[in-house]
Amino acid sequence: MTPEQKLTKAKSLLIMSEPFFGSLVLRLSLEEDTKTKTMVTNGKSIRYNPKAINDASVQEVQGMLAHTVMHPALLHHTRRNGRDADKWNKACDYVVDSILNKSGFSLPNTQYINYNYADMSAEGIYEILPDEPKGDNSGNSNGDGNGDVEDSPESQDSGGSTSQAAAEESEWKQNMAQAVHAAKQAGKLPAHLQRMFEELIESKIPWRETLKRFMTEKSPDDFSWRRGNRRFLANGLYLPSRISDDALGEMVVVIDTSGSIGQKELDLFGGEIAAIHSEVKPSKLHVIYCDSNINNIDTFGPEDELTFTLYGGGGTDFRPPFDWVRENSIAPKAMAYLTDGYGPFPEEQDFPVMWCINNEDVVPPFGEHLLILD
C-alpha cells in the first residue's frame, strides 16, 4: 500500500468511525512535503511526509490526521501571539493528544500524553514548559509529535490584520459547530467532546462576521487617486475611489418565504446584508423571494437603499432561484440563501453559495453553511 493509498483509507475510516474528526479533515487538502517530519497544518492544508505515513499503521495515520486537524479546530494556528514556535507547538500537542487519548485513538508518538496537563489550555501549558533554546520564533515548528501546527497566513504572527485573523477564527468556529452537528447526527459524539464544545454551541457562532467575510472576500481593495470618491466630494474631501466601482460584479440574496423565515430573521439578516451592500457596493444586488416558486425579485444598484419585505408563503423549493440566475446569464460573485434548509436542493453550482440556516438540524449538500441563531 502506497502512502497515498494509506492516507485515503485512513481518511475514509475516520469519516465513517469518527465523524467529528472526519468532518474537520474534509476541510483541508492533503499535500506531500518531505521537509516535515510527520504532518503539519496552517489551517489551509495538511502537509505530510510520505515516509512517516509509510512507517505508521492505518490506525496510527487516523490518529495523525485527527491530531493535526485539531490544531486549527482549537485555533492553535492563530493564538501563538509571538511565543516561541517550537515551545508553542509542544504545548498545543499536549492539549490535542490528551483529547485523542480519551477518544481512544492509536498514536505513533505518545510522549505528549501527560495527565498533569489534562484540561489545561495551550497558553497555560506553555507557561510551565521549559524554554526552547532552538526556537526560531518564525511560526514554523520542527517538532516530532503526531502533527505540527504553523501560523495561519491570516494570523497576526504572519503579518495578517486583526480582521483577517478574526475571520479565520470565525470560519474554524463554524467548522467546529458543523463537525459537532455531524457527529451528533451519526450518534458518534464522545461525551467528553460534547462537554468541551457545548460552550461554543451555546454561545452561538458570530454569524455576522462569517456572512460579511463571505460576501466581501471578493471585494477589491485597490484604490486610485486619479478619480475622487463621489461620496466625499460634496463635503470638500478628495479621497481615493476603488479602481472600478463595479469590480465586485453582481450578488444575489435569496429569502425563503415558505413560512419558515419570520420577520425577526428577515430583520436580522436584512440588516447585515444592507450594511455589507453599503460598504461593498456591488454593481447589482438581486434579492429573490421564493417559496416553491419565485414570488418577487428586487434589484438594487450600488447607491440604492435596500428594503426587505416577505412575499409568498407556500411550499419550499430551493431550485428556482438558481434556474433564474442561469436563465438570465448572471455569474454572481456570491449568493446568500436565508432558509430553514428543508426542501429540495439544486445540484452544486460553479459560484460561491452560503446557506444561512436558522436551525442546527440541516447540513446542506454543498456550499458554505452558516447558522443564524440569534
mmCIF file of C-alpha atoms in Angstrom:
data_model
loop_
_atom_site.group_PDB
_atom_site.id
_atom_site.type_symbol
_atom_site.label_atom_id
_atom_site.label_comp_id
_atom_site.label_asym_id
_atom_site.label_seq_id
_atom_site.Cartn_x
_atom_site.Cartn_y
_atom_site.Cartn_z
ATOM 1 C CA MET A 1 0.000 0.000 0.000
ATOM 2 C CA THR A 2 1.462 3.354 -1.010
ATOM 3 C CA PRO A 3 1.450 6.286 1.437
ATOM 4 C CA GLU A 4 -1.253 7.961 -0.663
ATOM 5 C CA GLN A 5 -3.441 4.835 -0.566
ATOM 6 C CA LYS A 6 -2.911 4.515 3.177
ATOM 7 C CA LEU A 7 -3.884 8.168 3.677
ATOM 8 C CA THR A 8 -7.035 7.708 1.597
ATOM 9 C CA LYS A 9 -8.014 4.600 3.559
ATOM 10 C CA ALA A 10 -7.320 6.246 6.916
ATOM 11 C CA LYS A 11 -9.303 9.330 5.914
ATOM 12 C CA SER A 12 -12.277 7.211 4.786
ATOM 13 C CA LEU A 13 -12.262 5.171 8.005
ATOM 14 C CA LEU A 14 -12.035 8.355 10.056
ATOM 15 C CA ILE A 15 -15.069 9.845 8.320
ATOM 16 C CA MET A 16 -17.116 6.683 8.982
ATOM 17 C CA SER A 17 -15.955 5.841 12.507
ATOM 18 C CA GLU A 18 -15.202 9.296 13.934
ATOM 19 C CA PRO A 19 -17.385 11.783 12.003
ATOM 20 C CA PHE A 20 -16.413 14.679 14.254
ATOM 21 C CA PHE A 21 -12.744 14.414 13.276
ATOM 22 C CA GLY A 22 -13.571 13.212 9.757
ATOM 23 C CA SER A 23 -15.710 16.281 9.093
ATOM 24 C CA LEU A 24 -12.808 18.521 10.082
ATOM 25 C CA VAL A 25 -10.293 16.627 7.932
ATOM 26 C CA LEU A 26 -12.523 17.204 4.902
ATOM 27 C CA ARG A 27 -11.913 20.951 5.330
ATOM 28 C CA LEU A 28 -8.224 20.616 4.456
ATOM 29 C CA SER A 29 -6.385 19.464 1.347
ATOM 30 C CA LEU A 30 -3.569 16.915 1.650
ATOM 31 C CA GLU A 31 -0.168 17.793 0.174
ATOM 32 C CA GLU A 32 3.107 15.835 0.158
ATOM 33 C CA ASP A 33 6.010 17.560 1.912
ATOM 34 C CA THR A 34 9.248 15.668 2.618
ATOM 35 C CA LYS A 35 10.592 18.541 4.734
ATOM 36 C CA THR A 36 8.128 17.966 7.577
ATOM 37 C CA LYS A 37 8.720 15.065 9.953
ATOM 38 C CA THR A 38 5.133 13.795 10.164
ATOM 39 C CA MET A 39 2.299 16.199 9.336
ATOM 40 C CA VAL A 40 1.821 19.937 9.647
ATOM 41 C CA THR A 41 -1.067 22.340 9.094
ATOM 42 C CA ASN A 42 -1.602 26.085 8.929
ATOM 43 C CA GLY A 43 -5.384 25.781 8.773
ATOM 44 C CA LYS A 44 -5.449 25.715 4.963
ATOM 45 C CA SER A 45 -3.917 22.302 4.183
ATOM 46 C CA ILE A 46 -2.269 19.284 5.788
ATOM 47 C CA ARG A 47 1.253 18.633 4.525
ATOM 48 C CA TYR A 48 2.604 15.154 5.185
ATOM 49 C CA ASN A 49 5.862 13.258 4.888
ATOM 50 C CA PRO A 50 5.223 10.062 2.880
ATOM 51 C CA LYS A 51 7.905 8.196 4.869
ATOM 52 C CA ALA A 52 6.085 8.909 8.132
ATOM 53 C CA ILE A 53 2.854 7.614 6.584
ATOM 54 C CA ASN A 54 4.622 4.541 5.241
ATOM 55 C CA ASP A 55 6.086 3.728 8.678
ATOM 56 C CA ALA A 56 2.735 4.014 10.505
ATOM 57 C CA SER A 57 -0.265 1.693 10.577
ATOM 58 C CA VAL A 58 -3.597 2.775 9.103
ATOM 59 C CA GLN A 59 -4.934 3.253 12.640
ATOM 60 C CA GLU A 60 -1.947 5.430 13.535
ATOM 61 C CA VAL A 61 -2.425 7.507 10.385
ATOM 62 C CA GLN A 62 -6.024 8.101 11.509
ATOM 63 C CA GLY A 63 -4.609 9.387 14.788
ATOM 64 C CA MET A 64 -2.135 11.624 12.982
ATOM 65 C CA LEU A 65 -4.888 13.121 10.840
ATOM 66 C CA ALA A 66 -7.136 13.688 13.856
ATOM 67 C CA HIS A 67 -4.242 15.223 15.799
ATOM 68 C CA THR A 68 -3.225 17.600 13.010
ATOM 69 C CA VAL A 69 -6.718 18.857 12.238
ATOM 70 C CA MET A 70 -7.425 19.562 15.914
ATOM 71 C CA HIS A 71 -4.792 22.309 15.863
ATOM 72 C CA PRO A 72 -6.821 24.710 13.688
ATOM 73 C CA ALA A 73 -10.048 23.448 15.275
ATOM 74 C CA LEU A 74 -8.722 24.740 18.601
ATOM 75 C CA LEU A 75 -7.343 27.866 16.879
ATOM 76 C CA HIS A 76 -3.739 26.986 17.713
ATOM 77 C CA HIS A 77 -2.741 28.425 14.316
ATOM 78 C CA THR A 78 -3.951 31.918 15.278
ATOM 79 C CA ARG A 79 -3.118 32.081 19.006
ATOM 80 C CA ARG A 80 0.690 31.939 19.186
ATOM 81 C CA ASN A 81 0.990 35.711 19.709
ATOM 82 C CA GLY A 82 4.783 35.916 19.448
ATOM 83 C CA ARG A 83 5.545 32.879 21.609
ATOM 84 C CA ASP A 84 8.433 30.578 20.669
ATOM 85 C CA ALA A 85 7.166 28.378 17.822
ATOM 86 C CA ASP A 86 8.634 25.038 18.995
ATOM 87 C CA LYS A 87 7.547 25.520 22.587
ATOM 88 C CA TRP A 88 4.073 26.620 21.473
ATOM 89 C CA ASN A 89 3.777 23.563 19.241
ATOM 90 C CA LYS A 90 4.649 21.256 22.157
ATOM 91 C CA ALA A 91 2.103 22.955 24.431
ATOM 92 C CA CYS A 92 -0.552 22.503 21.738
ATOM 93 C CA ASP A 93 0.466 18.860 21.264
ATOM 94 C CA TYR A 94 -0.144 18.151 24.965
ATOM 95 C CA VAL A 95 -3.660 19.585 24.644
ATOM 96 C CA VAL A 96 -4.534 17.649 21.482
ATOM 97 C CA ASP A 97 -3.049 14.293 22.497
ATOM 98 C CA SER A 98 -4.939 14.437 25.805
ATOM 99 C CA ILE A 99 -8.181 14.750 23.820
ATOM 100 C CA LEU A 100 -7.264 11.984 21.370
ATOM 101 C CA ASN A 101 -6.140 9.634 24.143
ATOM 102 C CA LYS A 102 -9.565 9.980 25.782
ATOM 103 C CA SER A 103 -11.139 9.283 22.390
ATOM 104 C CA GLY A 104 -9.236 6.001 22.030
ATOM 105 C CA PHE A 105 -7.004 6.885 19.076
ATOM 106 C CA SER A 106 -3.813 4.966 18.296
ATOM 107 C CA LEU A 107 -0.922 7.435 18.129
ATOM 108 C CA PRO A 108 2.556 6.597 16.814
ATOM 109 C CA ASN A 109 4.118 9.049 19.293
ATOM 110 C CA THR A 110 2.898 9.139 22.896
ATOM 111 C CA GLN A 111 5.391 11.497 24.535
ATOM 112 C CA TYR A 112 2.806 14.297 24.671
ATOM 113 C CA ILE A 113 0.247 12.371 26.691
ATOM 114 C CA ASN A 114 0.617 13.822 30.187
ATOM 115 C CA TYR A 115 -2.240 13.612 32.662
ATOM 116 C CA ASN A 116 -0.786 16.514 34.654
ATOM 117 C CA TYR A 117 -1.800 18.760 31.755
ATOM 118 C CA ALA A 118 -5.348 17.429 31.400
ATOM 119 C CA ASP A 119 -7.951 20.182 30.907
ATOM 120 C CA MET A 120 -5.273 22.890 30.667
ATOM 121 C CA SER A 121 -5.101 25.410 27.832
ATOM 122 C CA ALA A 122 -2.145 25.601 25.463
ATOM 123 C CA GLU A 123 -1.279 29.007 26.934
ATOM 124 C CA GLY A 124 -1.256 27.556 30.474
ATOM 125 C CA ILE A 125 0.899 24.595 29.484
ATOM 126 C CA TYR A 126 3.293 26.904 27.601
ATOM 127 C CA GLU A 127 3.965 28.891 30.768
ATOM 128 C CA ILE A 128 5.169 25.864 32.740
ATOM 129 C CA LEU A 129 7.202 24.183 29.983
ATOM 130 C CA PRO A 130 10.976 24.772 29.954
ATOM 131 C CA ASP A 131 12.227 27.299 27.433
ATOM 132 C CA GLU A 132 13.170 26.094 23.947
ATOM 133 C CA PRO A 133 16.747 27.140 23.095
ATOM 134 C CA LYS A 134 16.301 26.308 19.412
ATOM 135 C CA GLY A 135 13.047 28.179 18.847
ATOM 136 C CA ASP A 136 13.341 30.476 15.826
ATOM 137 C CA ASN A 137 10.046 32.281 16.640
ATOM 138 C CA SER A 138 9.053 32.091 12.969
ATOM 139 C CA GLY A 139 5.879 30.084 13.379
ATOM 140 C CA ASN A 140 7.390 27.092 11.556
ATOM 141 C CA SER A 141 7.741 24.316 14.111
ATOM 142 C CA ASN A 142 10.158 21.440 13.636
ATOM 143 C CA GLY A 143 8.547 19.067 16.147
ATOM 144 C CA ASP A 144 8.440 15.298 16.223
ATOM 145 C CA GLY A 145 4.949 14.636 17.562
ATOM 146 C CA ASN A 146 1.900 13.349 15.713
ATOM 147 C CA GLY A 147 1.389 16.539 13.726
ATOM 148 C CA ASP A 148 2.631 20.111 13.937
ATOM 149 C CA VAL A 149 0.935 23.493 13.730
ATOM 150 C CA GLU A 150 2.144 26.549 11.826
ATOM 151 C CA ASP A 151 0.797 30.073 11.958
ATOM 152 C CA SER A 152 -2.165 30.795 9.737
ATOM 153 C CA PRO A 153 -1.322 33.146 6.844
ATOM 154 C CA GLU A 154 -4.100 35.375 8.240
ATOM 155 C CA SER A 155 -2.757 35.403 11.807
ATOM 156 C CA GLN A 156 -1.105 38.479 13.237
ATOM 157 C CA ASP A 157 2.055 36.401 13.762
ATOM 158 C CA SER A 158 2.194 36.078 9.952
ATOM 159 C CA GLY A 159 1.507 39.758 9.362
ATOM 160 C CA GLY A 160 -2.250 39.471 8.932
ATOM 161 C CA SER A 161 -4.640 42.125 10.182
ATOM 162 C CA THR A 162 -6.895 41.825 13.206
ATOM 163 C CA SER A 163 -9.927 41.456 10.914
ATOM 164 C CA GLN A 164 -8.217 38.732 8.855
ATOM 165 C CA ALA A 165 -7.352 36.765 11.988
ATOM 166 C CA ALA A 166 -10.905 37.189 13.294
ATOM 167 C CA ALA A 167 -12.343 35.937 10.003
ATOM 168 C CA GLU A 168 -10.084 32.853 10.098
ATOM 169 C CA GLU A 169 -11.122 32.093 13.674
ATOM 170 C CA SER A 170 -14.789 32.636 12.842
ATOM 171 C CA GLU A 171 -14.554 30.195 9.937
ATOM 172 C CA TRP A 172 -12.970 27.500 12.108
ATOM 173 C CA LYS A 173 -15.526 28.015 14.865
ATOM 174 C CA GLN A 174 -18.174 27.425 12.223
ATOM 175 C CA ASN A 175 -16.309 24.303 11.074
ATOM 176 C CA MET A 176 -16.300 23.061 14.653
ATOM 177 C CA ALA A 177 -20.035 23.628 15.081
ATOM 178 C CA GLN A 178 -20.757 21.694 11.901
ATOM 179 C CA ALA A 179 -18.442 18.854 12.961
ATOM 180 C CA VAL A 180 -20.255 18.602 16.298
ATOM 181 C CA HIS A 181 -23.577 18.543 14.469
ATOM 182 C CA ALA A 182 -22.422 15.837 12.026
ATOM 183 C CA ALA A 183 -21.201 13.638 14.893
ATOM 184 C CA LYS A 184 -24.438 14.154 16.839
ATOM 185 C CA GLN A 185 -26.492 13.197 13.803
ATOM 186 C CA ALA A 186 -24.479 9.986 13.478
ATOM 187 C CA GLY A 187 -24.740 9.304 17.221
ATOM 188 C CA LYS A 188 -20.952 9.259 17.479
ATOM 189 C CA LEU A 189 -20.010 12.324 19.501
ATOM 190 C CA PRO A 190 -17.999 11.242 22.592
ATOM 191 C CA ALA A 191 -19.309 12.710 25.839
ATOM 192 C CA HIS A 192 -16.055 14.467 26.672
ATOM 193 C CA LEU A 193 -16.046 16.183 23.268
ATOM 194 C CA GLN A 194 -19.664 17.227 23.646
ATOM 195 C CA ARG A 195 -18.893 18.819 27.009
ATOM 196 C CA MET A 196 -15.831 20.537 25.574
ATOM 197 C CA PHE A 197 -17.719 22.164 22.719
ATOM 198 C CA GLU A 198 -21.077 22.826 24.383
ATOM 199 C CA GLU A 199 -19.928 26.337 25.277
ATOM 200 C CA LEU A 200 -19.121 27.016 21.623
ATOM 201 C CA ILE A 201 -22.595 25.922 20.521
ATOM 202 C CA GLU A 202 -24.412 27.650 23.379
ATOM 203 C CA SER A 203 -22.643 30.963 22.812
ATOM 204 C CA LYS A 204 -23.662 30.860 19.149
ATOM 205 C CA ILE A 205 -21.288 31.439 16.255
ATOM 206 C CA PRO A 206 -20.624 35.098 15.370
ATOM 207 C CA TRP A 207 -22.570 34.665 12.151
ATOM 208 C CA ARG A 208 -22.429 38.330 11.217
ATOM 209 C CA GLU A 209 -18.637 38.177 10.869
ATOM 210 C CA THR A 210 -18.852 34.984 8.825
ATOM 211 C CA LEU A 211 -21.508 36.409 6.495
ATOM 212 C CA LYS A 212 -19.505 39.596 5.981
ATOM 213 C CA ARG A 213 -16.348 37.618 5.252
ATOM 214 C CA PHE A 214 -18.172 35.513 2.671
ATOM 215 C CA MET A 215 -19.858 38.441 0.923
ATOM 216 C CA THR A 216 -16.800 40.698 0.881
ATOM 217 C CA GLU A 217 -13.873 38.356 0.235
ATOM 218 C CA LYS A 218 -14.103 39.132 -3.500
ATOM 219 C CA SER A 219 -14.273 42.861 -2.841
ATOM 220 C CA PRO A 220 -11.421 44.784 -4.485
ATOM 221 C CA ASP A 221 -9.081 46.542 -2.102
ATOM 222 C CA ASP A 222 -7.179 48.592 -4.705
ATOM 223 C CA PHE A 223 -7.830 52.339 -4.671
ATOM 224 C CA SER A 224 -6.853 55.127 -7.036
ATOM 225 C CA TRP A 225 -6.354 58.875 -6.511
ATOM 226 C CA ARG A 226 -6.975 59.596 -10.202
ATOM 227 C CA ARG A 227 -10.722 59.689 -9.595
ATOM 228 C CA GLY A 228 -12.187 61.141 -6.406
ATOM 229 C CA ASN A 229 -14.635 59.217 -4.239
ATOM 230 C CA ARG A 230 -18.040 60.743 -5.066
ATOM 231 C CA ARG A 231 -19.358 60.032 -1.573
ATOM 232 C CA PHE A 232 -16.969 62.595 -0.068
ATOM 233 C CA LEU A 233 -16.532 65.168 -2.850
ATOM 234 C CA ALA A 234 -19.696 67.021 -1.782
ATOM 235 C CA ASN A 235 -18.113 67.604 1.630
ATOM 236 C CA GLY A 236 -14.972 69.081 0.091
ATOM 237 C CA LEU A 237 -12.887 65.948 0.729
ATOM 238 C CA TYR A 238 -10.879 64.443 -2.113
ATOM 239 C CA LEU A 239 -10.395 60.796 -1.167
ATOM 240 C CA PRO A 240 -9.455 57.853 -3.399
ATOM 241 C CA SER A 241 -12.067 55.649 -5.018
ATOM 242 C CA ARG A 242 -11.925 51.969 -5.909
ATOM 243 C CA ILE A 243 -10.245 51.357 -9.251
ATOM 244 C CA SER A 244 -13.552 50.006 -10.518
ATOM 245 C CA ASP A 245 -16.804 50.745 -8.711
ATOM 246 C CA ASP A 246 -18.394 47.658 -10.218
ATOM 247 C CA ALA A 247 -15.368 45.359 -9.922
ATOM 248 C CA LEU A 248 -17.264 43.180 -7.465
ATOM 249 C CA GLY A 249 -19.916 42.440 -10.059
ATOM 250 C CA GLU A 250 -23.359 41.133 -9.107
ATOM 251 C CA MET A 251 -24.507 39.451 -5.896
ATOM 252 C CA VAL A 252 -27.679 37.504 -5.168
ATOM 253 C CA VAL A 253 -29.617 37.152 -1.913
ATOM 254 C CA VAL A 254 -32.496 34.665 -1.675
ATOM 255 C CA ILE A 255 -35.161 34.776 1.044
ATOM 256 C CA ASP A 256 -37.152 31.595 1.753
ATOM 257 C CA THR A 257 -40.760 32.790 2.123
ATOM 258 C CA SER A 258 -42.361 29.388 2.746
ATOM 259 C CA GLY A 259 -43.193 30.359 6.320
ATOM 260 C CA SER A 260 -40.003 29.074 7.913
ATOM 261 C CA ILE A 261 -38.443 32.545 7.953
ATOM 262 C CA GLY A 262 -40.209 35.164 10.045
ATOM 263 C CA GLN A 263 -39.871 38.908 10.361
ATOM 264 C CA LYS A 264 -37.277 38.585 13.145
ATOM 265 C CA GLU A 265 -34.918 36.541 10.979
ATOM 266 C CA LEU A 266 -35.547 38.809 7.993
ATOM 267 C CA ASP A 267 -34.775 41.940 10.015
ATOM 268 C CA LEU A 268 -31.535 40.466 11.412
ATOM 269 C CA PHE A 269 -30.349 39.074 8.106
ATOM 270 C CA GLY A 270 -31.546 42.042 6.034
ATOM 271 C CA GLY A 271 -29.783 44.498 8.313
ATOM 272 C CA GLU A 272 -26.459 42.725 7.836
ATOM 273 C CA ILE A 273 -26.938 42.463 4.064
ATOM 274 C CA ALA A 274 -27.778 46.180 3.879
ATOM 275 C CA ALA A 275 -24.603 47.064 5.806
ATOM 276 C CA ILE A 276 -22.481 44.847 3.562
ATOM 277 C CA HIS A 277 -24.117 46.322 0.427
ATOM 278 C CA SER A 278 -23.410 49.851 1.645
ATOM 279 C CA GLU A 279 -19.746 49.017 2.203
ATOM 280 C CA VAL A 280 -19.027 46.862 -0.853
ATOM 281 C CA LYS A 281 -21.407 48.464 -3.392
ATOM 282 C CA PRO A 282 -21.787 45.638 -5.938
ATOM 283 C CA SER A 283 -22.878 46.659 -9.428
ATOM 284 C CA LYS A 284 -26.214 44.914 -8.751
ATOM 285 C CA LEU A 285 -27.781 43.108 -5.823
ATOM 286 C CA HIS A 286 -30.685 40.842 -6.723
ATOM 287 C CA VAL A 287 -32.995 39.951 -3.814
ATOM 288 C CA ILE A 288 -35.153 36.942 -4.718
ATOM 289 C CA TYR A 289 -38.174 35.888 -2.645
ATOM 290 C CA CYS A 290 -39.044 32.247 -3.186
ATOM 291 C CA ASP A 291 -41.167 29.502 -1.630
ATOM 292 C CA SER A 292 -41.835 26.712 -4.123
ATOM 293 C CA ASN A 293 -41.729 29.388 -6.844
ATOM 294 C CA ILE A 294 -40.212 32.839 -7.207
ATOM 295 C CA ASN A 295 -42.696 35.404 -5.875
ATOM 296 C CA ASN A 296 -40.738 38.620 -6.282
ATOM 297 C CA ILE A 297 -37.334 39.947 -7.352
ATOM 298 C CA ASP A 298 -35.926 43.307 -6.316
ATOM 299 C CA THR A 299 -32.757 44.578 -7.965
ATOM 300 C CA PHE A 300 -30.717 47.295 -6.276
ATOM 301 C CA GLY A 301 -27.873 49.425 -7.634
ATOM 302 C CA PRO A 302 -24.723 50.335 -5.702
ATOM 303 C CA GLU A 303 -26.176 53.560 -4.289
ATOM 304 C CA ASP A 304 -29.712 52.277 -3.586
ATOM 305 C CA GLU A 305 -31.121 51.841 -0.103
ATOM 306 C CA LEU A 306 -32.141 48.240 0.495
ATOM 307 C CA THR A 307 -35.615 47.246 1.676
ATOM 308 C CA PHE A 308 -36.849 43.736 2.507
ATOM 309 C CA THR A 309 -40.464 42.517 2.515
ATOM 310 C CA LEU A 310 -41.804 38.981 2.918
ATOM 311 C CA TYR A 311 -43.740 37.620 -0.056
ATOM 312 C CA GLY A 312 -45.477 34.303 -0.635
ATOM 313 C CA GLY A 313 -45.979 31.548 1.922
ATOM 314 C CA GLY A 314 -46.358 28.268 0.024
ATOM 315 C CA GLY A 315 -44.163 25.161 -0.129
ATOM 316 C CA THR A 316 -40.380 25.082 -0.406
ATOM 317 C CA ASP A 317 -38.088 24.523 -3.396
ATOM 318 C CA PHE A 318 -34.545 25.899 -3.474
ATOM 319 C CA ARG A 319 -34.052 25.308 -7.205
ATOM 320 C CA PRO A 320 -35.998 28.176 -8.911
ATOM 321 C CA PRO A 321 -33.563 30.979 -7.897
ATOM 322 C CA PHE A 322 -30.640 29.018 -9.333
ATOM 323 C CA ASP A 323 -32.636 28.431 -12.530
ATOM 324 C CA TRP A 324 -33.347 32.175 -12.736
ATOM 325 C CA VAL A 325 -29.663 33.048 -12.320
ATOM 326 C CA ARG A 326 -28.727 30.629 -15.106
ATOM 327 C CA GLU A 327 -31.537 31.736 -17.456
ATOM 328 C CA ASN A 328 -30.521 35.392 -17.042
ATOM 329 C CA SER A 329 -26.814 34.636 -17.652
ATOM 330 C CA ILE A 330 -25.826 36.045 -14.266
ATOM 331 C CA ALA A 331 -22.496 34.949 -12.779
ATOM 332 C CA PRO A 332 -22.833 36.145 -9.180
ATOM 333 C CA LYS A 333 -19.733 36.752 -7.127
ATOM 334 C CA ALA A 334 -21.672 35.380 -4.169
ATOM 335 C CA MET A 335 -25.153 34.096 -3.295
ATOM 336 C CA ALA A 336 -26.556 34.032 0.248
ATOM 337 C CA TYR A 337 -29.718 31.935 0.809
ATOM 338 C CA LEU A 338 -31.725 32.511 4.019
ATOM 339 C CA THR A 339 -33.824 29.431 4.825
ATOM 340 C CA ASP A 340 -34.610 26.697 7.356
ATOM 341 C CA GLY A 341 -32.946 24.225 4.978
ATOM 342 C CA TYR A 342 -35.932 21.934 4.471
ATOM 343 C CA GLY A 343 -36.545 21.455 0.763
ATOM 344 C CA PRO A 344 -35.051 20.055 -2.457
ATOM 345 C CA PHE A 345 -31.565 21.391 -3.158
ATOM 346 C CA PRO A 346 -30.192 22.046 -6.652
ATOM 347 C CA GLU A 347 -27.006 20.499 -7.996
ATOM 348 C CA GLU A 348 -23.722 22.042 -6.898
ATOM 349 C CA GLN A 349 -23.077 25.430 -8.504
ATOM 350 C CA ASP A 350 -19.971 26.989 -10.052
ATOM 351 C CA PHE A 351 -20.266 30.160 -7.938
ATOM 352 C CA PRO A 352 -19.961 30.667 -4.163
ATOM 353 C CA VAL A 353 -23.131 29.874 -2.188
ATOM 354 C CA MET A 354 -23.701 30.491 1.532
ATOM 355 C CA TRP A 355 -26.696 28.681 3.070
ATOM 356 C CA CYS A 356 -27.832 30.797 6.033
ATOM 357 C CA ILE A 357 -29.947 28.363 8.058
ATOM 358 C CA ASN A 358 -31.905 29.150 11.229
ATOM 359 C CA ASN A 359 -31.580 25.747 12.924
ATOM 360 C CA GLU A 360 -28.933 23.160 13.801
ATOM 361 C CA ASP A 361 -30.673 20.173 12.177
ATOM 362 C CA VAL A 362 -29.856 20.634 8.476
ATOM 363 C CA VAL A 363 -26.493 20.423 6.725
ATOM 364 C CA PRO A 364 -26.639 21.498 3.037
ATOM 365 C CA PRO A 365 -25.071 19.209 0.409
ATOM 366 C CA PHE A 366 -22.747 21.913 -0.974
ATOM 367 C CA GLY A 367 -21.613 25.461 -0.390
ATOM 368 C CA GLU A 368 -20.795 27.105 2.934
ATOM 369 C CA HIS A 369 -23.128 26.663 5.883
ATOM 370 C CA LEU A 370 -23.933 29.455 8.340
ATOM 371 C CA LEU A 371 -26.124 29.067 11.432
ATOM 372 C CA ILE A 372 -28.388 32.078 12.074
ATOM 373 C CA LEU A 373 -29.196 31.543 15.747
ATOM 374 C CA ASP A 374 -29.942 34.967 17.227
#
